[in-house]
Short mmCIF file of C-alpha atoms and ligand atoms in Angstrom, two decimals:
data_model
loop_
_atom_site.label_atom_id
_atom_site.label_comp_id
_atom_site.label_asym_id
_atom_site.label_seq_id
_atom_site.Cartn_x
_atom_site.Cartn_y
_atom_site.Cartn_z
CA MET A 128 0.00 0.00 0.00
CA GLU A 129 2.86 2.34 0.81
CA GLU A 130 4.27 1.70 -2.63
CA ALA A 131 0.94 2.37 -4.36
CA HIS A 132 0.37 5.47 -2.22
CA SER A 133 3.87 6.81 -3.05
CA GLU A 134 3.46 6.15 -6.77
CA GLU A 135 0.07 7.86 -6.77
CA TRP A 136 1.66 10.94 -5.17
CA ALA A 137 4.47 10.86 -7.75
CA TRP A 138 2.00 10.67 -10.68
CA GLN A 139 -0.16 13.54 -9.35
CA THR A 140 2.95 15.66 -8.80
CA ILE A 141 4.25 14.91 -12.32
CA ARG A 142 0.89 15.98 -13.75
CA TYR A 143 1.01 19.27 -11.82
CA LEU A 144 4.65 20.01 -12.65
CA SER A 145 4.08 19.23 -16.35
CA ASP A 146 1.27 21.79 -16.43
CA CYS A 147 3.57 24.31 -14.74
CA GLU A 148 6.29 23.60 -17.29
CA ARG A 149 3.91 24.06 -20.22
CA HIS A 150 2.75 27.35 -18.74
CA LYS A 151 6.34 28.46 -18.22
CA LYS A 152 7.16 27.80 -21.92
CA MET A 153 4.14 29.84 -23.00
CA ALA A 154 5.42 32.64 -20.78
CA THR A 155 8.45 33.16 -23.07
CA PHE A 156 6.03 34.63 -25.65
CA ILE A 157 3.60 36.34 -23.28
CA PRO A 158 5.30 37.87 -20.26
CA SER A 159 3.87 36.51 -17.05
CA ALA A 160 4.66 37.04 -13.41
CA ALA A 161 3.39 33.57 -12.36
CA VAL A 162 5.01 31.95 -9.36
CA TYR A 163 4.93 28.14 -9.30
CA LEU A 164 4.02 26.83 -5.86
CA PRO A 165 5.55 23.55 -4.73
CA PRO A 166 3.14 20.58 -4.88
CA PRO A 167 1.38 19.36 -1.69
CA THR A 168 3.85 17.48 0.46
CA PHE A 169 3.71 13.68 0.61
CA ARG A 170 1.69 12.44 3.58
CA PRO A 171 2.63 9.02 4.95
CA LEU A 172 -0.11 6.40 5.39
CA PRO A 173 -2.18 6.40 8.59
CA LEU A 174 -1.74 3.62 11.17
CA ALA A 175 -3.18 0.11 10.81
CA GLN A 176 -5.99 1.00 13.27
CA TRP A 177 -7.26 3.64 10.86
CA PHE A 178 -7.53 1.06 8.10
CA GLU A 179 -9.25 -1.41 10.41
CA THR A 180 -11.84 1.18 11.44
CA PHE A 181 -12.40 2.17 7.84
CA HIS A 182 -12.83 -1.48 6.84
CA SER A 183 -15.24 -2.09 9.75
CA ASN A 184 -17.39 0.92 8.80
CA ASP A 185 -17.48 -0.30 5.24
CA ILE A 186 -18.69 -3.75 6.34
CA LEU A 187 -21.28 -2.21 8.69
CA SER A 188 -22.78 -0.21 5.84
CA HIS A 189 -23.27 -3.41 3.82
CA LEU A 190 -24.49 -5.78 6.56
CA ASP A 191 -27.96 -6.40 5.10
CA GLU A 192 -26.71 -7.33 1.64
CA MET A 193 -24.08 -9.63 3.14
CA LYS A 194 -26.69 -11.41 5.27
CA GLY A 195 -28.96 -11.62 2.24
CA VAL A 196 -26.27 -13.39 0.21
CA ILE A 197 -25.94 -15.99 2.97
CA THR A 198 -29.61 -16.52 3.84
CA SER A 199 -30.83 -16.81 0.25
CA THR A 200 -28.67 -19.86 -0.50
CA TYR A 201 -30.32 -23.26 -1.03
CA GLY A 202 -29.27 -26.62 -2.42
CA ARG A 203 -30.30 -30.13 -3.37
CA ILE A 204 -27.48 -31.79 -1.45
CA LEU A 205 -26.49 -30.31 1.91
CA LYS A 206 -23.36 -30.91 3.95
CA MET A 207 -22.88 -30.27 7.64
CA ASP A 208 -19.45 -30.23 9.17
CA SER A 209 -17.68 -28.73 12.20
CA THR A 210 -14.17 -27.40 12.63
CA LYS A 211 -12.06 -26.22 15.54
CA LYS A 212 -9.50 -24.38 13.43
CA ILE A 213 -10.96 -20.88 13.60
CA THR A 214 -11.73 -20.82 17.32
CA LYS A 215 -8.03 -20.43 18.15
CA LYS A 216 -8.26 -16.88 16.81
CA LEU A 217 -11.07 -15.75 19.10
CA ALA A 218 -10.14 -13.46 21.95
CA GLY A 219 -11.94 -12.25 25.07
CA GLY A 220 -15.23 -13.74 26.32
CA ILE A 221 -16.08 -15.62 23.15
CA GLY A 222 -12.67 -17.30 23.13
CA ASP A 223 -13.62 -19.15 26.32
CA SER A 224 -17.13 -20.21 25.37
CA ALA A 225 -16.74 -20.98 21.66
CA ALA A 226 -15.21 -24.32 20.84
CA TRP A 227 -16.54 -25.22 17.41
CA MET A 228 -17.54 -23.60 14.17
CA SER A 229 -20.37 -25.50 12.45
CA ASN A 230 -21.11 -24.94 8.78
CA ILE A 231 -23.88 -26.02 6.42
CA GLY A 232 -23.05 -25.93 2.71
CA ASN A 233 -24.63 -27.04 -0.56
CA GLU A 234 -23.46 -29.05 -3.58
CA PHE A 235 -21.80 -25.98 -5.15
CA GLY A 236 -19.72 -25.30 -2.04
CA ARG A 237 -21.84 -22.28 -1.11
CA VAL A 238 -22.55 -21.78 2.57
CA LEU A 239 -26.11 -21.60 3.99
CA ASN A 240 -24.99 -20.71 7.49
CA SER A 241 -21.89 -20.75 9.64
CA VAL A 242 -22.21 -20.55 13.43
CA LEU A 243 -20.08 -20.70 16.54
CA THR A 244 -21.15 -23.23 19.17
CA SER A 245 -19.81 -24.28 22.55
CA GLY A 246 -19.33 -27.97 21.66
CA GLU A 247 -19.13 -30.32 18.69
CA GLY A 248 -22.67 -31.24 17.71
CA ALA A 249 -23.99 -29.19 20.65
CA GLY A 250 -26.79 -26.68 20.29
CA LEU A 251 -27.33 -27.20 16.59
CA GLU A 252 -31.17 -27.39 16.73
CA GLU A 253 -31.62 -23.70 16.01
CA LEU A 254 -29.14 -23.80 13.12
CA CYS A 255 -30.81 -26.78 11.44
CA GLN A 256 -34.38 -25.73 12.13
CA GLY A 257 -33.47 -22.26 10.80
CA VAL A 258 -32.46 -23.85 7.49
CA VAL A 259 -35.66 -25.94 7.44
CA THR A 260 -37.75 -22.76 7.93
CA LEU A 261 -35.71 -20.92 5.29
CA TYR A 262 -36.56 -23.59 2.71
CA LYS A 263 -40.22 -23.60 3.75
CA ASN A 264 -40.60 -19.81 3.50
CA ALA A 265 -38.88 -19.73 0.11
CA GLY A 266 -41.02 -22.60 -1.21
CA GLN A 267 -37.90 -24.70 -1.87
CA ALA A 268 -38.16 -28.51 -2.08
CA GLU A 269 -36.39 -30.25 0.81
CA PRO A 270 -32.85 -31.44 0.01
CA GLU A 271 -32.44 -34.96 -1.36
CA ALA A 272 -29.44 -35.84 0.79
CA ILE A 273 -27.46 -34.50 3.75
CA TYR A 274 -23.81 -35.47 4.17
CA VAL A 275 -22.40 -35.32 7.69
CA ASP A 276 -19.10 -35.95 9.48
CA ARG A 277 -20.74 -37.67 12.47
CA ASP A 278 -24.06 -38.96 13.89
CA CYS A 279 -25.06 -40.48 10.54
CA CYS A 280 -27.06 -43.31 12.08
CA SER A 281 -28.27 -44.56 15.41
CA GLN A 282 -28.83 -47.96 17.02
CA SER A 283 -32.28 -46.80 18.12
CA GLY A 284 -33.42 -46.02 14.59
CA VAL A 285 -33.58 -42.31 13.71
CA SER A 286 -30.18 -40.58 13.56
CA SER A 287 -29.74 -37.41 15.59
CA VAL A 288 -29.01 -35.48 12.39
CA ALA A 289 -32.36 -36.56 10.93
CA LYS A 290 -33.97 -35.33 14.17
CA LEU A 291 -32.20 -31.96 13.87
CA PHE A 292 -33.70 -31.46 10.40
CA HIS A 293 -37.19 -32.69 11.33
CA PRO A 294 -39.60 -33.02 9.46
CA TRP A 295 -37.38 -33.47 6.39
CA GLN A 296 -37.10 -36.98 5.01
CA SER A 297 -33.72 -36.38 3.29
CA ALA A 298 -31.28 -39.30 3.21
CA VAL A 299 -28.50 -38.81 5.81
CA ARG A 300 -25.12 -40.07 4.64
CA LEU A 301 -21.63 -40.24 6.17
CA ASP A 302 -18.86 -38.41 4.30
CA SER A 303 -16.35 -40.98 3.07
CA PHE A 304 -13.30 -38.85 3.94
CA HIS A 305 -14.36 -38.71 7.60
CA PHE A 306 -15.09 -42.44 7.53
CA MET A 307 -11.60 -43.18 6.20
CA ARG A 308 -9.94 -40.84 8.67
CA ARG A 309 -11.30 -42.93 11.54
CA PHE A 310 -8.93 -45.75 10.57
CA ASN A 311 -6.00 -43.57 11.65
CA CYS A 312 -6.81 -44.50 15.26
CA GLY A 313 -5.90 -48.09 14.43
CA LEU A 314 -2.41 -47.16 13.21
CA THR A 315 0.61 -46.95 15.48
CA THR A 316 1.97 -43.63 14.19
CA GLU A 317 1.41 -41.16 11.40
CA HIS A 318 5.18 -40.94 10.91
CA ASN A 319 5.46 -44.49 9.60
CA PRO A 320 6.55 -44.32 5.95
CA LEU A 321 3.79 -46.81 5.13
CA TYR A 322 1.16 -44.44 6.57
CA GLY A 323 0.65 -42.50 3.34
CA ILE A 324 0.32 -45.69 1.31
CA PHE A 325 -2.33 -46.99 3.66
CA CYS A 326 -4.32 -43.75 3.65
CA ALA A 327 -4.55 -43.66 -0.14
CA LYS A 328 -6.08 -47.17 -0.29
CA PRO A 329 -9.53 -47.16 1.44
CA SER A 330 -10.95 -44.76 -1.15
CA SER A 331 -10.68 -47.39 -3.90
CA CYS A 332 -12.31 -49.91 -1.56
CA ILE A 333 -15.38 -47.65 -1.31
CA PHE A 334 -15.69 -46.25 -4.84
CA ALA A 335 -15.59 -47.72 -8.35
CA TRP A 336 -15.18 -45.68 -11.55
CA ASP A 337 -17.94 -45.68 -14.13
CA GLN A 338 -16.46 -47.86 -16.89
CA GLU A 339 -18.30 -46.10 -19.73
CA ASP A 340 -16.90 -42.72 -18.64
CA VAL A 341 -13.41 -44.21 -18.32
CA GLN A 342 -13.67 -45.76 -21.80
CA ARG A 343 -14.69 -42.41 -23.31
CA LEU A 344 -11.74 -40.67 -21.65
CA LYS A 345 -9.37 -43.41 -22.82
CA GLU A 346 -10.57 -43.05 -26.42
CA ALA A 347 -9.97 -39.30 -26.31
CA LYS A 348 -6.51 -39.76 -24.80
CA ARG A 349 -5.68 -42.46 -27.35
CA ALA A 350 -6.60 -40.13 -30.23
CA GLU A 351 -4.55 -37.35 -28.63
CA TRP A 352 -1.52 -39.68 -28.31
CA LYS A 353 -1.84 -40.81 -31.93
CA SER A 354 -1.85 -37.28 -33.31
CA SER A 355 1.27 -36.35 -31.31
CA HIS A 356 3.14 -39.64 -32.03
CA SER A 357 2.76 -39.71 -35.86
CA GLY A 358 -0.15 -42.15 -35.85
CA HIS A 359 1.30 -44.78 -33.48
CA THR A 360 -1.15 -46.45 -31.08
CA PRO A 361 -0.10 -46.39 -27.41
CA THR A 362 0.06 -49.58 -25.35
CA GLU A 363 -2.49 -49.89 -22.51
CA GLU A 364 0.28 -49.03 -20.03
CA GLN A 365 1.40 -45.92 -21.93
CA LEU A 366 -2.21 -44.82 -22.26
CA MET A 367 -2.96 -45.17 -18.53
CA ALA A 368 0.22 -43.24 -17.69
CA THR A 369 -1.06 -40.23 -19.65
CA ILE A 370 -4.30 -40.01 -17.64
CA SER A 371 -3.87 -37.82 -14.58
CA PRO A 372 -5.96 -38.23 -11.39
CA GLY A 373 -7.38 -34.76 -12.09
CA GLU A 374 -8.59 -35.80 -15.55
CA LEU A 375 -10.28 -38.91 -14.13
CA LYS A 376 -12.08 -36.78 -11.58
CA ARG A 377 -13.10 -34.13 -14.11
CA HIS A 378 -14.55 -36.48 -16.72
CA CYS A 379 -15.57 -39.70 -14.94
CA ARG A 380 -18.23 -40.51 -12.39
CA ARG A 381 -17.70 -42.78 -9.42
CA ARG A 382 -20.29 -44.81 -7.55
CA THR A 383 -20.11 -46.50 -4.19
CA ARG A 384 -19.55 -50.25 -4.15
CA GLY A 385 -22.13 -52.42 -2.38
CA VAL A 386 -21.93 -52.93 1.41
CA GLU A 387 -20.57 -56.48 1.19
CA GLU A 388 -18.08 -55.56 -1.53
CA ILE A 389 -16.70 -52.69 0.61
CA ARG A 390 -16.57 -54.96 3.67
CA GLY A 391 -14.62 -57.59 1.71
CA MET A 392 -12.21 -55.08 0.18
CA ILE A 393 -11.41 -53.24 3.42
CA SER A 394 -10.96 -56.59 5.24
CA GLY A 395 -8.58 -57.61 2.46
CA LEU A 396 -6.69 -54.31 2.74
CA LEU A 397 -6.36 -54.66 6.51
CA GLU A 398 -5.12 -58.23 6.16
CA SER A 399 -2.51 -57.16 3.62
CA VAL A 400 -1.05 -54.51 5.96
CA TRP A 401 -1.74 -56.32 9.27
CA ASP A 402 1.85 -57.41 9.99
CA LEU A 403 3.74 -54.84 7.93
CA THR A 404 6.65 -53.16 9.71
CA ASP A 405 8.95 -50.30 8.75
CA THR A 406 12.76 -50.66 8.62
CA THR A 407 13.03 -50.30 12.43
CA GLY A 408 10.58 -53.13 12.99
CA LEU A 409 7.74 -50.85 14.07
CA ARG A 410 4.30 -52.17 13.11
CA LEU A 411 2.01 -49.96 11.00
CA VAL A 412 -1.17 -51.41 12.50
CA SER A 413 -1.92 -51.50 16.19
CA HIS A 414 -3.85 -54.79 16.29
CA ASP A 415 -6.21 -54.22 19.21
CA SER A 416 -7.13 -50.67 18.22
CA MET A 417 -7.67 -51.57 14.58
CA ARG A 418 -9.84 -54.56 15.48
CA HIS A 419 -12.03 -52.23 17.52
CA VAL A 420 -12.11 -49.48 14.85
CA TRP A 421 -13.10 -51.89 12.11
CA GLU A 422 -15.78 -53.53 14.24
CA VAL A 423 -17.40 -50.15 14.96
CA GLN A 424 -17.00 -48.77 11.43
CA GLN A 425 -18.67 -51.75 9.76
CA LYS A 426 -21.96 -50.39 11.11
CA HIS A 427 -21.54 -47.35 8.86
CA LEU A 428 -20.95 -49.11 5.53
CA GLU A 429 -24.66 -48.64 4.84
CA CYS A 430 -24.29 -44.89 5.56
CA LEU A 431 -21.64 -44.54 2.82
CA GLN A 432 -23.93 -45.78 0.04
CA ASP A 433 -24.89 -43.29 -2.66
CA PRO A 434 -28.52 -42.36 -1.95
CA ALA A 435 -30.81 -43.99 -4.52
CA GLY A 436 -32.21 -41.74 -7.23
CA VAL A 437 -30.08 -38.70 -6.31
CA ALA A 438 -28.04 -37.23 -9.16
CA LEU A 439 -24.69 -36.64 -7.49
CA TYR A 440 -23.00 -35.28 -10.62
CA THR A 441 -23.81 -32.18 -12.63
CA LYS A 442 -22.38 -31.38 -16.04
CA VAL A 443 -20.82 -27.93 -15.85
CA GLY A 444 -19.45 -27.81 -19.39
CA THR A 445 -17.61 -29.71 -22.12
CA LEU A 446 -14.13 -29.69 -23.58
CA GLN A 447 -12.41 -31.08 -26.68
CA LYS A 448 -9.69 -33.69 -26.25
CA GLY A 449 -8.20 -35.68 -29.14
CA GLY A 450 -11.04 -34.45 -31.36
CA LYS A 451 -13.65 -35.88 -28.99
CA GLU A 452 -16.05 -34.01 -26.75
CA LEU A 453 -15.81 -34.80 -23.03
CA ASP A 454 -18.20 -33.68 -20.29
CA ILE A 455 -16.79 -31.66 -17.40
CA LEU A 456 -18.44 -33.01 -14.25
CA ARG A 457 -18.88 -31.60 -10.78
CA CYS A 458 -19.42 -34.03 -7.94
CA GLY A 459 -21.86 -33.08 -5.18
CA ARG A 460 -21.08 -36.07 -2.97
CA GLY A 461 -19.60 -35.76 0.50
CA SER A 462 -18.44 -32.72 2.37
CA SER A 463 -15.05 -32.03 0.76
CA SER A 464 -16.31 -28.67 -0.54
CA LEU A 465 -16.88 -27.60 3.07
CA GLU A 466 -13.39 -28.79 4.02
CA SER A 467 -12.01 -26.31 1.54
CA PHE A 468 -14.23 -23.61 3.07
CA HIS A 469 -12.81 -24.45 6.52
CA ARG A 470 -9.29 -23.81 5.31
CA HIS A 471 -10.25 -20.41 3.90
CA GLN A 472 -12.44 -19.48 6.84
CA CYS A 473 -9.42 -18.90 9.10
CA ALA A 474 -8.13 -16.36 6.62
CA PHE A 475 -11.35 -14.32 6.85
CA ILE A 476 -10.02 -13.02 10.15
CA PRO A 477 -6.80 -11.05 9.66
CA GLY A 478 -4.09 -11.34 12.30
CA TRP A 479 -3.98 -13.74 15.21
CA ARG A 480 -6.58 -12.68 17.76
CA CYS A 481 -9.95 -11.06 17.22
CA ASN A 482 -12.78 -9.84 19.47
CA ALA A 483 -16.49 -10.71 19.12
CA VAL A 484 -17.61 -7.67 17.12
CA HIS A 485 -14.77 -7.87 14.64
CA THR A 486 -15.11 -11.65 14.30
CA GLN A 487 -18.79 -11.23 13.47
CA MET A 488 -18.04 -8.64 10.80
CA TYR A 489 -15.20 -10.55 9.20
CA MET A 490 -17.24 -13.76 9.16
CA LEU A 491 -20.21 -12.10 7.46
CA GLU A 492 -17.96 -10.45 4.93
CA GLY A 493 -15.96 -13.64 4.35
CA VAL A 494 -18.94 -15.98 3.95
CA SER A 495 -20.88 -13.63 1.65
CA ARG A 496 -17.81 -13.12 -0.55
CA TRP A 497 -17.20 -16.86 -0.56
CA ASN A 498 -20.79 -17.52 -1.73
CA MET A 499 -20.61 -14.89 -4.44
CA GLY A 500 -17.34 -16.37 -5.68
CA ARG A 501 -18.83 -19.88 -5.81
CA ALA A 502 -21.99 -18.63 -7.54
CA LYS A 503 -19.85 -17.22 -10.31
CA GLU A 504 -18.07 -20.57 -10.75
CA ALA A 505 -21.25 -22.64 -10.59
CA VAL A 506 -23.18 -21.01 -13.40
CA ASP A 507 -21.87 -21.08 -16.91
CA VAL A 508 -23.31 -17.75 -18.12
CA GLU A 509 -22.81 -16.72 -21.70
CA GLY A 510 -21.11 -13.33 -22.00
CA ALA A 511 -20.19 -13.23 -18.29
CA SER A 512 -17.99 -10.26 -17.40
CA THR A 513 -14.59 -10.69 -15.82
CA LEU A 514 -15.39 -8.06 -13.20
CA ARG A 515 -14.29 -8.93 -9.70
CA SER A 516 -16.47 -7.10 -7.21
CA PHE A 517 -18.35 -8.27 -4.13
CA ASP A 518 -20.28 -5.04 -3.63
CA VAL A 519 -23.91 -6.13 -4.06
CA ARG A 520 -25.29 -2.58 -4.13
CA LEU A 521 -22.81 -1.43 -6.75
CA MET A 522 -23.37 -4.48 -8.97
CA SER A 523 -27.18 -4.21 -8.64
CA HIS A 524 -27.02 -0.55 -9.64
CA LEU A 525 -24.79 -1.25 -12.65
CA SER A 526 -26.94 -4.21 -13.71
CA ASN A 527 -30.24 -2.30 -13.49
CA LEU A 528 -28.94 0.87 -15.11
CA SER A 529 -27.37 -0.97 -18.06
CA GLN A 530 -30.62 -2.91 -18.48
CA ARG A 531 -32.59 0.34 -18.65
CA VAL A 532 -30.23 2.22 -20.95
CA LEU A 533 -28.75 -0.50 -23.16
CA GLY A 534 -31.55 -3.05 -22.97
CA SER A 535 -29.16 -5.71 -21.64
CA THR A 536 -27.08 -6.08 -18.48
CA LEU A 537 -23.33 -5.57 -18.44
CA VAL A 538 -23.00 -8.15 -15.63
CA PRO A 539 -25.17 -11.13 -16.71
CA GLU A 540 -23.56 -13.39 -14.10
CA PHE A 541 -24.85 -11.23 -11.25
CA THR A 542 -28.02 -12.43 -9.50
CA PRO A 543 -29.30 -10.10 -6.79
CA PRO A 544 -29.53 -11.90 -3.43
CA GLY A 545 -32.79 -12.21 -1.52
CA LYS A 546 -33.76 -10.12 1.49
CA PRO A 547 -31.91 -11.05 4.69
CA THR A 548 -33.87 -13.19 7.16
CA SER A 549 -33.66 -13.23 10.95
CA GLU A 550 -31.12 -16.11 10.90
CA ARG A 551 -28.43 -15.87 13.56
CA ILE A 552 -25.01 -16.14 11.95
CA ALA A 553 -21.51 -16.74 13.38
CA VAL A 554 -20.90 -15.09 16.80
CA GLU A 555 -24.49 -13.86 17.00
CA TYR A 556 -25.57 -17.50 17.24
CA LEU A 557 -23.35 -18.26 20.22
CA LEU A 558 -24.28 -15.06 22.05
CA GLY A 559 -27.99 -15.45 21.24
CA ARG A 560 -27.99 -18.90 22.78
CA ASP A 561 -26.25 -17.65 25.91
CA GLN A 562 -28.95 -15.02 26.36
CA GLN A 563 -31.70 -17.63 26.05
CA ARG A 564 -30.22 -19.73 28.86
ZN1 LIG B 761 -23.71 -44.50 10.29
#
């Protein structure tokens, strides 16, 4: 900022001095007694506090639009997930009472609400019932599936997550990443060189690639290889080596294997690593712990199954490869899109420690910006501008005015958010619950 501020001063001064110089040259023909005053002196930047106050005032003047962006988000597939990461940054009273940040997102990675709570899975009724009411008031159909990181099922019948979202009948499913992570408790140490190899395996025990999609990708890659290798056909091995994991994910669907197939494959995997040791003789698997983990986790194989009749993939576009057209797919399964939100969420709060008021402001600003960013990615709008602005009022104004004057909008990708509702968001949620008690 100092650099930009200094350069701005230099440019303004150059403009002024150039005018003076031009005037001075004219004065050789027409005598003039002008005196050229020195330009305004350079003023250094104010302190960081000034910027913080300015930023806060700016957020405060946009609160309603920011809330509107968050509370007018819906989805067909919801994800609920909690994280502890951000709570380390909270200072003062809220630092002591807040332990978890719970988020609900949709299949596009947009966030419906993000609240602070005092415990994992504690006090989430208001959050979930708020979302249920939001859907009802907006006339939205209830979501087809809800992916969670815990409480997917219950021995007594109805899972506690299903109760939280009463009266919805949505299928509750366990996120496969969280399922796989539970196996870590059965390993002796994460520092074992075999650890990484083990962690990469369970995913292929749970999911199988759609063979038709894989065939289509292989044909495209084969044609691509031929045109760059003067017509030679690649061997199967050469062909597979050219396909990156990213390409598989972008163009091919996966489905979950059946319960018994997963059980058999994970059992096989565990057997194959059961007695493995590293070079120092240290076992990878801690037998007793792993036996227990596997016994408990087998109850959740049913919860991993793709919900019947729910389209988990959406086609977001197409691309040409080797002269063939391939679909670009987006997967709505699981809660990995929320995991990525968690990582960014910490960065919404600048610095290391933050009080309640500032946390609230930064969270609202961060989540609404996040949603607007995702909305832009999710829709493939023809003639979309490359503008990068998160100011709802400014964009609305520009969109409406261009519509009136030019007959078409200059920002077709912009959809005005709905009116904000009374939803409690972020710190408000924690403090509101304290007041009720
Ligand atoms: Zn379960």
